Amino acid sequence: MKANKYVFWGMTKSTLIHVFLISVGLTCIFPIFWMIRCAFMTNATVFVDQGLIPHQLNFGNFAIAWTKGNFAVYFLNSVIYTVCVVTGIVFVSSLAAYAFSRLQFPGKNIIFYLFVAAMMIPLPGSFVAMFVLMTKLHLVNTRFGYILCMINVGLSMSILLFKTFFDKMPHELEDAARIDGCGKLGIWWNMAMPFARPAIAVVVIFNSLNVWNEYILATLLFEDSKLMPLQRGLVVFQGANSTDYPVLMAGLTMAAIPIIIVYLIMQKHIVKGLSSGEVLG
């Protein structure tokens, strides 16, 4: 009887947990589904058609958003910024984290704690200082200046994630690499980085989200509309199409789909990367 009772309560607990998780998942997915649904409707049917799937699909909203909203330029800018910033963050933060984890040099702990302390500063609070610095360096309204600022924004968290991973890497691997003739950079590239693939996935997805969704810093640094990223274009497009909901939803869908695809590609590494301090590879 006791065994049956434990089995019953175990099944009940498991069912309740799954019901809760499914409800949370549906709560997160439904707004995205509704946005995509409205993007294929017309302004006349968006409030009339109550079905989950529109009776008539209108693909013209995406063409209007792409051309009228100048999304081609904004989209390309966001892709360039995201690729350059994420690549720079992975390169710089992994090198810094490997140095903090494996090398000995004066002031190592103080410098590392300064990076950790920087995570407590709200991002908008650092934008003024970065704007002043970019002005003095004559990098305002340039792609390079914006990329440097965004790399700076993502460094602290990325260094902490990489260092947590590198701290757990066996020293025997480094010794074996040294015997094979690898220097410090060789060990970082051939040993540390392959083991850090789950952590790299976490750094890539988190920073891709930050760069893709950034708006305030772009507004501060850019004056030329041809340099603006997608989120700035969305704000302008929303103001011009605040009553044309399907076209607006089409623009939002085009802005959301790429980052969703990146997440789906790397999602299997997210949990593995966040627990990388305990699990290698």
PDB file of C-alpha atoms in Angstrom:
ATOM      1  CA  MET A   1       0.000   0.000   0.000  1.00  0.00           C
ATOM      2  CA  LYS A   2       2.786   2.419   0.931  1.00  0.00           C
ATOM      3  CA  ALA A   3       4.585   1.685  -2.341  1.00  0.00           C
ATOM      4  CA  ASN A   4       1.407   2.380  -4.316  1.00  0.00           C
ATOM      5  CA  LYS A   5       0.881   5.577  -2.321  1.00  0.00           C
ATOM      6  CA  TYR A   6       4.397   6.798  -3.098  1.00  0.00           C
ATOM      7  CA  VAL A   7       3.932   5.958  -6.798  1.00  0.00           C
ATOM      8  CA  PHE A   8       0.618   7.836  -6.859  1.00  0.00           C
ATOM      9  CA  TRP A   9       2.056  10.961  -5.223  1.00  0.00           C
ATOM     10  CA  GLY A  10       5.116  10.765  -7.461  1.00  0.00           C
ATOM     11  CA  MET A  11       2.957  10.636 -10.590  1.00  0.00           C
ATOM     12  CA  THR A  12       0.753  13.464  -9.290  1.00  0.00           C
ATOM     13  CA  LYS A  13       3.778  15.640  -8.551  1.00  0.00           C
ATOM     14  CA  SER A  14       5.266  14.930 -11.976  1.00  0.00           C
ATOM     15  CA  THR A  15       1.952  15.727 -13.683  1.00  0.00           C
ATOM     16  CA  LEU A  16       1.568  19.032 -11.834  1.00  0.00           C
ATOM     17  CA  ILE A  17       5.135  20.041 -12.696  1.00  0.00           C
ATOM     18  CA  HIS A  18       4.603  19.237 -16.367  1.00  0.00           C
ATOM     19  CA  VAL A  19       1.279  21.093 -16.457  1.00  0.00           C
ATOM     20  CA  PHE A  20       2.945  24.132 -14.888  1.00  0.00           C
ATOM     21  CA  LEU A  21       5.882  24.050 -17.301  1.00  0.00           C
ATOM     22  CA  ILE A  22       3.604  23.615 -20.318  1.00  0.00           C
ATOM     23  CA  SER A  23       1.472  26.564 -19.205  1.00  0.00           C
ATOM     24  CA  VAL A  24       4.582  28.732 -18.802  1.00  0.00           C
ATOM     25  CA  GLY A  25       5.824  27.630 -22.220  1.00  0.00           C
ATOM     26  CA  LEU A  26       2.498  28.440 -23.873  1.00  0.00           C
ATOM     27  CA  THR A  27       2.464  31.826 -22.147  1.00  0.00           C
ATOM     28  CA  CYS A  28       5.850  32.626 -23.708  1.00  0.00           C
ATOM     29  CA  ILE A  29       5.117  31.183 -27.155  1.00  0.00           C
ATOM     30  CA  PHE A  30       1.585  32.518 -27.692  1.00  0.00           C
ATOM     31  CA  PRO A  31       2.554  36.247 -28.094  1.00  0.00           C
ATOM     32  CA  ILE A  32       5.095  35.263 -30.770  1.00  0.00           C
ATOM     33  CA  PHE A  33       2.522  33.087 -32.503  1.00  0.00           C
ATOM     34  CA  TRP A  34      -0.042  35.911 -32.370  1.00  0.00           C
ATOM     35  CA  MET A  35       2.470  38.386 -33.818  1.00  0.00           C
ATOM     36  CA  ILE A  36       3.251  36.076 -36.756  1.00  0.00           C
ATOM     37  CA  ARG A  37      -0.479  35.377 -37.253  1.00  0.00           C
ATOM     38  CA  CYS A  38      -1.322  39.081 -37.457  1.00  0.00           C
ATOM     39  CA  ALA A  39       1.575  39.651 -39.889  1.00  0.00           C
ATOM     40  CA  PHE A  40      -0.250  37.533 -42.506  1.00  0.00           C
ATOM     41  CA  MET A  41      -3.583  39.356 -42.173  1.00  0.00           C
ATOM     42  CA  THR A  42      -4.969  42.605 -43.522  1.00  0.00           C
ATOM     43  CA  ASN A  43      -5.955  45.678 -41.564  1.00  0.00           C
ATOM     44  CA  ALA A  44      -9.601  44.888 -42.315  1.00  0.00           C
ATOM     45  CA  THR A  45      -9.481  41.330 -40.949  1.00  0.00           C
ATOM     46  CA  VAL A  46      -6.996  41.601 -38.090  1.00  0.00           C
ATOM     47  CA  PHE A  47      -9.775  42.356 -35.574  1.00  0.00           C
ATOM     48  CA  VAL A  48     -12.482  40.352 -37.339  1.00  0.00           C
ATOM     49  CA  ASP A  49     -10.859  36.995 -38.078  1.00  0.00           C
ATOM     50  CA  GLN A  50     -10.827  35.169 -34.733  1.00  0.00           C
ATOM     51  CA  GLY A  51      -9.307  31.911 -35.957  1.00  0.00           C
ATOM     52  CA  LEU A  52      -5.863  30.797 -34.908  1.00  0.00           C
ATOM     53  CA  ILE A  53      -4.895  30.453 -38.571  1.00  0.00           C
ATOM     54  CA  PRO A  54      -5.963  33.314 -40.903  1.00  0.00           C
ATOM     55  CA  HIS A  55      -8.429  32.301 -43.607  1.00  0.00           C
ATOM     56  CA  GLN A  56      -6.490  34.340 -46.188  1.00  0.00           C
ATOM     57  CA  LEU A  57      -2.730  34.793 -46.012  1.00  0.00           C
ATOM     58  CA  ASN A  58      -1.370  38.194 -47.035  1.00  0.00           C
ATOM     59  CA  PHE A  59       2.365  38.084 -47.773  1.00  0.00           C
ATOM     60  CA  GLY A  60       2.418  41.665 -49.023  1.00  0.00           C
ATOM     61  CA  ASN A  61       2.856  43.033 -45.503  1.00  0.00           C
ATOM     62  CA  PHE A  62       6.452  41.798 -45.434  1.00  0.00           C
ATOM     63  CA  ALA A  63       7.248  43.438 -48.765  1.00  0.00           C
ATOM     64  CA  ILE A  64       5.769  46.729 -47.555  1.00  0.00           C
ATOM     65  CA  ALA A  65       7.727  46.590 -44.314  1.00  0.00           C
ATOM     66  CA  TRP A  66      10.954  45.663 -46.131  1.00  0.00           C
ATOM     67  CA  THR A  67      10.728  48.486 -48.674  1.00  0.00           C
ATOM     68  CA  LYS A  68       8.676  51.220 -47.023  1.00  0.00           C
ATOM     69  CA  GLY A  69      10.377  50.799 -43.663  1.00  0.00           C
ATOM     70  CA  ASN A  70      13.872  50.645 -45.250  1.00  0.00           C
ATOM     71  CA  PHE A  71      14.391  47.356 -43.424  1.00  0.00           C
ATOM     72  CA  ALA A  72      16.968  46.159 -45.930  1.00  0.00           C
ATOM     73  CA  VAL A  73      19.502  48.755 -44.696  1.00  0.00           C
ATOM     74  CA  TYR A  74      18.613  48.422 -41.006  1.00  0.00           C
ATOM     75  CA  PHE A  75      18.639  44.626 -41.168  1.00  0.00           C
ATOM     76  CA  LEU A  76      22.054  44.501 -42.846  1.00  0.00           C
ATOM     77  CA  ASN A  77      23.428  46.950 -40.268  1.00  0.00           C
ATOM     78  CA  SER A  78      22.184  44.800 -37.371  1.00  0.00           C
ATOM     79  CA  VAL A  79      23.693  41.672 -38.922  1.00  0.00           C
ATOM     80  CA  ILE A  80      27.068  43.429 -39.332  1.00  0.00           C
ATOM     81  CA  TYR A  81      27.008  44.800 -35.788  1.00  0.00           C
ATOM     82  CA  THR A  82      25.918  41.512 -34.234  1.00  0.00           C
ATOM     83  CA  VAL A  83      28.528  39.400 -36.033  1.00  0.00           C
ATOM     84  CA  CYS A  84      31.393  41.837 -35.346  1.00  0.00           C
ATOM     85  CA  VAL A  85      30.473  42.496 -31.709  1.00  0.00           C
ATOM     86  CA  VAL A  86      29.866  38.857 -30.775  1.00  0.00           C
ATOM     87  CA  THR A  87      33.084  37.763 -32.503  1.00  0.00           C
ATOM     88  CA  GLY A  88      35.018  40.482 -30.688  1.00  0.00           C
ATOM     89  CA  ILE A  89      33.491  39.606 -27.316  1.00  0.00           C
ATOM     90  CA  VAL A  90      34.233  35.879 -27.680  1.00  0.00           C
ATOM     91  CA  PHE A  91      37.823  36.597 -28.742  1.00  0.00           C
ATOM     92  CA  VAL A  92      38.667  39.233 -26.109  1.00  0.00           C
ATOM     93  CA  SER A  93      36.741  37.755 -23.175  1.00  0.00           C
ATOM     94  CA  SER A  94      38.066  34.222 -23.707  1.00  0.00           C
ATOM     95  CA  LEU A  95      41.658  35.493 -23.797  1.00  0.00           C
ATOM     96  CA  ALA A  96      41.093  37.621 -20.694  1.00  0.00           C
ATOM     97  CA  ALA A  97      39.329  34.793 -18.849  1.00  0.00           C
ATOM     98  CA  TYR A  98      42.130  32.353 -19.688  1.00  0.00           C
ATOM     99  CA  ALA A  99      44.677  34.846 -18.345  1.00  0.00           C
ATOM    100  CA  PHE A 100      42.678  35.363 -15.140  1.00  0.00           C
ATOM    101  CA  SER A 101      42.246  31.615 -14.693  1.00  0.00           C
ATOM    102  CA  ARG A 102      45.652  30.213 -15.652  1.00  0.00           C
ATOM    103  CA  LEU A 103      48.272  32.944 -15.571  1.00  0.00           C
ATOM    104  CA  GLN A 104      49.907  34.731 -12.655  1.00  0.00           C
ATOM    105  CA  PHE A 105      50.540  38.467 -12.875  1.00  0.00           C
ATOM    106  CA  PRO A 106      50.430  41.431 -10.473  1.00  0.00           C
ATOM    107  CA  GLY A 107      46.962  42.771  -9.705  1.00  0.00           C
ATOM    108  CA  LYS A 108      45.174  39.825 -11.305  1.00  0.00           C
ATOM    109  CA  ASN A 109      42.466  39.536  -8.644  1.00  0.00           C
ATOM    110  CA  ILE A 110      41.908  43.295  -8.416  1.00  0.00           C
ATOM    111  CA  ILE A 111      41.425  43.628 -12.169  1.00  0.00           C
ATOM    112  CA  PHE A 112      39.079  40.642 -12.254  1.00  0.00           C
ATOM    113  CA  TYR A 113      36.970  42.004  -9.385  1.00  0.00           C
ATOM    114  CA  LEU A 114      36.739  45.320 -11.219  1.00  0.00           C
ATOM    115  CA  PHE A 115      35.228  43.489 -14.181  1.00  0.00           C
ATOM    116  CA  VAL A 116      32.782  41.728 -11.871  1.00  0.00           C
ATOM    117  CA  ALA A 117      31.902  45.020 -10.172  1.00  0.00           C
ATOM    118  CA  ALA A 118      31.195  46.563 -13.574  1.00  0.00           C
ATOM    119  CA  MET A 119      28.304  44.115 -13.958  1.00  0.00           C
ATOM    120  CA  MET A 120      26.488  45.949 -11.153  1.00  0.00           C
ATOM    121  CA  ILE A 121      26.451  49.225 -13.089  1.00  0.00           C
ATOM    122  CA  PRO A 122      23.226  49.619 -15.102  1.00  0.00           C
ATOM    123  CA  LEU A 123      24.035  49.678 -18.808  1.00  0.00           C
ATOM    124  CA  PRO A 124      22.382  53.067 -19.472  1.00  0.00           C
ATOM    125  CA  GLY A 125      24.518  54.478 -16.655  1.00  0.00           C
ATOM    126  CA  SER A 126      27.681  53.772 -18.661  1.00  0.00           C
ATOM    127  CA  PHE A 127      26.397  55.174 -21.946  1.00  0.00           C
ATOM    128  CA  VAL A 128      27.205  58.793 -21.073  1.00  0.00           C
ATOM    129  CA  ALA A 129      30.822  57.934 -20.263  1.00  0.00           C
ATOM    130  CA  MET A 130      31.141  55.938 -23.482  1.00  0.00           C
ATOM    131  CA  PHE A 131      29.618  58.769 -25.493  1.00  0.00           C
ATOM    132  CA  VAL A 132      32.121  61.253 -24.054  1.00  0.00           C
ATOM    133  CA  LEU A 133      34.983  58.854 -24.799  1.00  0.00           C
ATOM    134  CA  MET A 134      33.784  58.235 -28.360  1.00  0.00           C
ATOM    135  CA  THR A 135      33.465  62.003 -28.890  1.00  0.00           C
ATOM    136  CA  LYS A 136      37.069  62.579 -27.810  1.00  0.00           C
ATOM    137  CA  LEU A 137      38.219  59.743 -30.072  1.00  0.00           C
ATOM    138  CA  HIS A 138      36.134  61.149 -32.964  1.00  0.00           C
ATOM    139  CA  LEU A 139      34.278  57.848 -33.295  1.00  0.00           C
ATOM    140  CA  VAL A 140      30.739  59.188 -32.897  1.00  0.00           C
ATOM    141  CA  ASN A 141      28.490  58.321 -35.848  1.00  0.00           C
ATOM    142  CA  THR A 142      30.840  55.533 -36.991  1.00  0.00           C
ATOM    143  CA  ARG A 143      30.317  51.793 -37.166  1.00  0.00           C
ATOM    144  CA  PHE A 144      33.667  51.140 -35.496  1.00  0.00           C
ATOM    145  CA  GLY A 145      32.825  53.299 -32.481  1.00  0.00           C
ATOM    146  CA  TYR A 146      29.473  51.571 -31.973  1.00  0.00           C
ATOM    147  CA  ILE A 147      31.068  48.118 -32.267  1.00  0.00           C
ATOM    148  CA  LEU A 148      33.735  49.023 -29.689  1.00  0.00           C
ATOM    149  CA  CYS A 149      31.083  50.270 -27.245  1.00  0.00           C
ATOM    150  CA  MET A 150      28.973  47.144 -27.630  1.00  0.00           C
ATOM    151  CA  ILE A 151      32.012  44.896 -27.120  1.00  0.00           C
ATOM    152  CA  ASN A 152      32.708  46.787 -23.911  1.00  0.00           C
ATOM    153  CA  VAL A 153      29.100  46.260 -22.765  1.00  0.00           C
ATOM    154  CA  GLY A 154      29.331  42.459 -23.061  1.00  0.00           C
ATOM    155  CA  LEU A 155      32.821  41.840 -21.702  1.00  0.00           C
ATOM    156  CA  SER A 156      32.193  41.552 -17.946  1.00  0.00           C
ATOM    157  CA  MET A 157      29.579  38.802 -18.050  1.00  0.00           C
ATOM    158  CA  SER A 158      31.443  36.913 -20.768  1.00  0.00           C
ATOM    159  CA  ILE A 159      34.752  36.976 -18.872  1.00  0.00           C
ATOM    160  CA  LEU A 160      33.027  35.640 -15.756  1.00  0.00           C
ATOM    161  CA  LEU A 161      31.406  32.783 -17.701  1.00  0.00           C
ATOM    162  CA  PHE A 162      34.624  31.796 -19.451  1.00  0.00           C
ATOM    163  CA  LYS A 163      36.719  32.008 -16.287  1.00  0.00           C
ATOM    164  CA  THR A 164      34.292  29.771 -14.382  1.00  0.00           C
ATOM    165  CA  PHE A 165      34.727  27.203 -17.122  1.00  0.00           C
ATOM    166  CA  PHE A 166      38.506  27.478 -17.448  1.00  0.00           C
ATOM    167  CA  ASP A 167      38.940  27.128 -13.668  1.00  0.00           C
ATOM    168  CA  LYS A 168      37.577  23.565 -13.913  1.00  0.00           C
ATOM    169  CA  MET A 169      39.739  22.530 -16.846  1.00  0.00           C
ATOM    170  CA  PRO A 170      42.255  19.832 -15.782  1.00  0.00           C
ATOM    171  CA  HIS A 171      45.845  21.022 -15.510  1.00  0.00           C
ATOM    172  CA  GLU A 172      46.976  17.722 -17.032  1.00  0.00           C
ATOM    173  CA  LEU A 173      45.652  18.863 -20.394  1.00  0.00           C
ATOM    174  CA  GLU A 174      47.858  21.944 -20.273  1.00  0.00           C
ATOM    175  CA  ASP A 175      50.870  19.861 -19.290  1.00  0.00           C
ATOM    176  CA  ALA A 176      50.258  17.514 -22.207  1.00  0.00           C
ATOM    177  CA  ALA A 177      49.934  20.464 -24.580  1.00  0.00           C
ATOM    178  CA  ARG A 178      53.219  21.960 -23.334  1.00  0.00           C
ATOM    179  CA  ILE A 179      54.951  18.634 -23.935  1.00  0.00           C
ATOM    180  CA  ASP A 180      53.639  18.761 -27.508  1.00  0.00           C
ATOM    181  CA  GLY A 181      55.200  22.207 -27.927  1.00  0.00           C
ATOM    182  CA  CYS A 182      52.192  24.495 -27.428  1.00  0.00           C
ATOM    183  CA  GLY A 183      52.709  27.938 -25.960  1.00  0.00           C
ATOM    184  CA  LYS A 184      50.136  29.878 -23.960  1.00  0.00           C
ATOM    185  CA  LEU A 185      48.210  30.967 -27.057  1.00  0.00           C
ATOM    186  CA  GLY A 186      48.401  27.449 -28.454  1.00  0.00           C
ATOM    187  CA  ILE A 187      46.922  25.999 -25.267  1.00  0.00           C
ATOM    188  CA  TRP A 188      44.174  28.624 -25.300  1.00  0.00           C
ATOM    189  CA  TRP A 189      43.247  27.891 -28.895  1.00  0.00           C
ATOM    190  CA  ASN A 190      43.763  24.114 -29.089  1.00  0.00           C
ATOM    191  CA  MET A 191      42.714  23.038 -25.582  1.00  0.00           C
ATOM    192  CA  ALA A 192      40.717  25.696 -23.750  1.00  0.00           C
ATOM    193  CA  MET A 193      38.455  26.847 -26.595  1.00  0.00           C
ATOM    194  CA  PRO A 194      37.305  23.372 -27.738  1.00  0.00           C
ATOM    195  CA  PHE A 195      36.330  22.567 -24.138  1.00  0.00           C
ATOM    196  CA  ALA A 196      34.594  25.921 -23.877  1.00  0.00           C
ATOM    197  CA  ARG A 197      32.120  25.304 -26.695  1.00  0.00           C
ATOM    198  CA  PRO A 198      29.072  25.185 -24.360  1.00  0.00           C
ATOM    199  CA  ALA A 199      30.215  28.403 -22.679  1.00  0.00           C
ATOM    200  CA  ILE A 200      30.824  29.957 -26.099  1.00  0.00           C
ATOM    201  CA  ALA A 201      27.220  29.143 -27.034  1.00  0.00           C
ATOM    202  CA  VAL A 202      25.931  30.945 -23.921  1.00  0.00           C
ATOM    203  CA  VAL A 203      28.123  33.985 -24.604  1.00  0.00           C
ATOM    204  CA  VAL A 204      27.045  34.074 -28.248  1.00  0.00           C
ATOM    205  CA  ILE A 205      23.300  33.855 -27.581  1.00  0.00           C
ATOM    206  CA  PHE A 206      23.273  36.329 -24.676  1.00  0.00           C
ATOM    207  CA  ASN A 207      25.351  38.928 -26.487  1.00  0.00           C
ATOM    208  CA  SER A 208      23.508  38.402 -29.766  1.00  0.00           C
ATOM    209  CA  LEU A 209      20.292  39.253 -27.940  1.00  0.00           C
ATOM    210  CA  ASN A 210      21.875  42.363 -26.417  1.00  0.00           C
ATOM    211  CA  VAL A 211      23.295  43.658 -29.694  1.00  0.00           C
ATOM    212  CA  TRP A 212      20.257  42.792 -31.811  1.00  0.00           C
ATOM    213  CA  ASN A 213      17.881  44.525 -29.380  1.00  0.00           C
ATOM    214  CA  GLU A 214      20.048  47.565 -28.584  1.00  0.00           C
ATOM    215  CA  TYR A 215      18.398  50.926 -29.175  1.00  0.00           C
ATOM    216  CA  ILE A 216      19.500  53.593 -26.654  1.00  0.00           C
ATOM    217  CA  LEU A 217      23.241  53.529 -27.421  1.00  0.00           C
ATOM    218  CA  ALA A 218      22.571  53.507 -31.163  1.00  0.00           C
ATOM    219  CA  THR A 219      20.379  56.579 -30.768  1.00  0.00           C
ATOM    220  CA  LEU A 220      23.169  58.357 -28.865  1.00  0.00           C
ATOM    221  CA  LEU A 221      26.024  57.495 -31.218  1.00  0.00           C
ATOM    222  CA  PHE A 222      24.390  57.573 -34.659  1.00  0.00           C
ATOM    223  CA  GLU A 223      23.144  60.601 -36.542  1.00  0.00           C
ATOM    224  CA  ASP A 224      23.188  59.061 -40.009  1.00  0.00           C
ATOM    225  CA  SER A 225      20.071  56.922 -40.559  1.00  0.00           C
ATOM    226  CA  LYS A 226      22.046  54.662 -42.908  1.00  0.00           C
ATOM    227  CA  LEU A 227      24.107  53.476 -39.928  1.00  0.00           C
ATOM    228  CA  MET A 228      21.146  52.760 -37.647  1.00  0.00           C
ATOM    229  CA  PRO A 229      20.481  49.170 -36.502  1.00  0.00           C
ATOM    230  CA  LEU A 230      17.158  47.412 -36.878  1.00  0.00           C
ATOM    231  CA  GLN A 231      15.648  48.421 -33.527  1.00  0.00           C
ATOM    232  CA  ARG A 232      16.047  52.122 -34.362  1.00  0.00           C
ATOM    233  CA  GLY A 233      14.353  51.469 -37.686  1.00  0.00           C
ATOM    234  CA  LEU A 234      11.535  49.674 -35.896  1.00  0.00           C
ATOM    235  CA  VAL A 235      10.821  52.691 -33.715  1.00  0.00           C
ATOM    236  CA  VAL A 236      10.621  54.988 -36.746  1.00  0.00           C
ATOM    237  CA  PHE A 237       8.530  52.413 -38.611  1.00  0.00           C
ATOM    238  CA  GLN A 238       6.158  52.009 -35.658  1.00  0.00           C
ATOM    239  CA  GLY A 239       5.511  55.739 -35.551  1.00  0.00           C
ATOM    240  CA  ALA A 240       4.647  55.770 -39.242  1.00  0.00           C
ATOM    241  CA  ASN A 241       2.479  52.632 -39.115  1.00  0.00           C
ATOM    242  CA  SER A 242       0.937  52.760 -35.650  1.00  0.00           C
ATOM    243  CA  THR A 243      -2.540  52.072 -37.083  1.00  0.00           C
ATOM    244  CA  ASP A 244      -1.505  49.536 -39.747  1.00  0.00           C
ATOM    245  CA  TYR A 245      -1.162  46.581 -37.392  1.00  0.00           C
ATOM    246  CA  PRO A 246      -0.450  43.778 -39.902  1.00  0.00           C
ATOM    247  CA  VAL A 247       2.407  45.728 -41.534  1.00  0.00           C
ATOM    248  CA  LEU A 248       3.772  46.622 -38.097  1.00  0.00           C
ATOM    249  CA  MET A 249       3.575  42.967 -37.026  1.00  0.00           C
ATOM    250  CA  ALA A 250       5.378  41.960 -40.219  1.00  0.00           C
ATOM    251  CA  GLY A 251       8.223  44.306 -39.332  1.00  0.00           C
ATOM    252  CA  LEU A 252       8.366  42.950 -35.792  1.00  0.00           C
ATOM    253  CA  THR A 253       8.365  39.393 -37.129  1.00  0.00           C
ATOM    254  CA  MET A 254      11.323  40.100 -39.418  1.00  0.00           C
ATOM    255  CA  ALA A 255      13.173  41.599 -36.477  1.00  0.00           C
ATOM    256  CA  ALA A 256      12.434  38.662 -34.168  1.00  0.00           C
ATOM    257  CA  ILE A 257      12.882  35.648 -36.459  1.00  0.00           C
ATOM    258  CA  PRO A 258      16.714  35.824 -36.909  1.00  0.00           C
ATOM    259  CA  ILE A 259      17.464  35.908 -33.192  1.00  0.00           C
ATOM    260  CA  ILE A 260      14.926  33.118 -32.582  1.00  0.00           C
ATOM    261  CA  ILE A 261      16.731  30.994 -35.180  1.00  0.00           C
ATOM    262  CA  VAL A 262      20.092  31.651 -33.484  1.00  0.00           C
ATOM    263  CA  TYR A 263      18.598  30.609 -30.151  1.00  0.00           C
ATOM    264  CA  LEU A 264      17.064  27.415 -31.573  1.00  0.00           C
ATOM    265  CA  ILE A 265      20.375  26.440 -33.152  1.00  0.00           C
ATOM    266  CA  MET A 266      22.281  26.898 -29.889  1.00  0.00           C
ATOM    267  CA  GLN A 267      19.607  26.122 -27.300  1.00  0.00           C
ATOM    268  CA  LYS A 268      20.940  22.617 -26.606  1.00  0.00           C
ATOM    269  CA  HIS A 269      24.153  24.198 -25.347  1.00  0.00           C
ATOM    270  CA  ILE A 270      22.509  26.808 -23.101  1.00  0.00           C
ATOM    271  CA  VAL A 271      21.916  24.689 -19.986  1.00  0.00           C
ATOM    272  CA  LYS A 272      25.148  22.803 -20.610  1.00  0.00           C
ATOM    273  CA  GLY A 273      27.056  26.073 -20.871  1.00  0.00           C
ATOM    274  CA  LEU A 274      25.489  27.608 -17.762  1.00  0.00           C
ATOM    275  CA  SER A 275      26.539  24.529 -15.788  1.00  0.00           C
ATOM    276  CA  SER A 276      29.976  24.488 -17.436  1.00  0.00           C
ATOM    277  CA  GLY A 277      31.640  24.948 -14.078  1.00  0.00           C
ATOM    278  CA  GLU A 278      30.630  21.399 -13.253  1.00  0.00           C
ATOM    279  CA  VAL A 279      30.577  19.680 -16.652  1.00  0.00           C
ATOM    280  CA  LEU A 280      33.217  19.814 -19.363  1.00  0.00           C
ATOM    281  CA  GLY A 281      32.449  19.230 -23.035  1.00  0.00           C
TER     282      GLY A 281
END
